[in-house]
CSV table of C-alpha atoms in Angstrom, one decimal:
chain,number,residue,atom,x,y,z
A,27,MET,CA,-6.2,-16.5,9.4
A,28,PRO,CA,-3.6,-13.7,10.2
A,29,GLN,CA,-1.0,-15.1,7.5
A,30,ALA,CA,-3.4,-14.1,4.6
A,31,SER,CA,-4.5,-11.1,6.2
A,32,HIS,CA,-0.7,-10.0,6.5
A,33,THR,CA,0.1,-11.8,2.8
A,34,LYS,CA,-2.8,-9.3,1.4
A,35,ALA,CA,-1.2,-6.5,3.0
A,36,ALA,CA,2.1,-7.3,2.0
A,37,GLU,CA,1.0,-7.6,-1.5
A,38,HIS,CA,-1.0,-4.1,-1.4
A,39,HIS,CA,2.1,-2.6,0.1
A,40,GLU,CA,4.5,-3.6,-2.5
A,41,ALA,CA,1.4,-2.3,-5.1
A,42,THR,CA,2.1,1.1,-3.9
A,43,ALA,CA,5.8,1.2,-3.3
A,44,LYS,CA,5.7,0.9,-7.2
A,45,THR,CA,3.1,3.8,-7.6
A,46,HIS,CA,5.3,6.2,-5.6
A,47,ARG,CA,8.8,4.8,-7.7
A,48,THR,CA,6.5,5.7,-10.9
A,49,ALA,CA,5.7,9.0,-9.5
A,50,ALA,CA,8.9,9.6,-8.6
A,51,GLU,CA,10.4,8.6,-12.1
A,52,HIS,CA,8.1,11.3,-13.7
A,53,HIS,CA,8.3,13.8,-11.1
A,54,GLY,CA,12.4,13.2,-12.0
A,55,LYS,CA,12.0,13.6,-15.7
A,56,GLY,CA,10.0,16.7,-15.0
A,57,ASP,CA,6.2,15.7,-16.3
A,58,HIS,CA,4.7,16.8,-13.2
A,59,ALA,CA,1.0,16.1,-14.0
A,60,LYS,CA,2.1,12.7,-14.4
A,61,GLY,CA,3.8,12.9,-11.6
A,62,LEU,CA,1.0,13.9,-9.8
A,63,GLU,CA,-1.7,11.7,-11.3
A,64,HIS,CA,0.3,9.0,-9.6
A,65,SER,CA,1.0,10.5,-6.6
A,66,THR,CA,-2.2,10.7,-5.8
A,67,LYS,CA,-3.0,7.2,-7.1
A,68,ALA,CA,-0.1,6.5,-4.1
A,69,HIS,CA,-1.8,7.8,-1.3
A,70,GLY,CA,-5.0,6.5,-2.0
A,71,GLN,CA,-3.2,2.8,-2.5
A,72,SER,CA,-1.5,4.3,1.1
A,73,GLU,CA,-4.2,4.4,2.7
A,74,ALA,CA,-6.1,0.7,2.3
A,75,ALA,CA,-2.8,-0.9,2.9
A,76,HIS,CA,-2.4,0.8,5.9
A,77,LYS,CA,-5.8,0.1,6.7
A,78,MET,CA,-5.5,-4.1,5.6
A,79,SER,CA,-1.9,-3.5,7.8
A,80,THR,CA,-4.3,-2.9,10.6
A,81,GLU,CA,-6.5,-5.3,10.3
A,82,ALA,CA,-3.9,-8.1,9.5
A,83,HIS,CA,-2.2,-6.9,12.9
A,84,GLY,CA,-5.5,-7.2,14.9
A,85,LYS,CA,-6.1,-10.4,13.5
A,86,SER,CA,-2.5,-11.0,14.8
A,87,VAL,CA,-3.3,-10.3,18.5
A,88,ALA,CA,-6.7,-12.2,18.5
A,89,HIS,CA,-5.1,-15.1,17.6
A,90,ALA,CA,-2.2,-14.9,20.1
A,91,LYS,CA,-4.5,-14.2,23.4
A,92,LYS,CA,-6.0,-17.6,22.3
């Protein structure tokens, strides 16, 4: 079902955004080691969120053609 897929992708994107914000906060405080740690985590989350988004889009396309 496309709705569930899009919801799951959105939740992953939201979690990723939070991790990016945390990385920015650490960099802003000058704690670049922690900033890098969170940046690395956010990068991995972004890739997973992108994959989920692509899958959700594919389900949308499949259901639209029915």
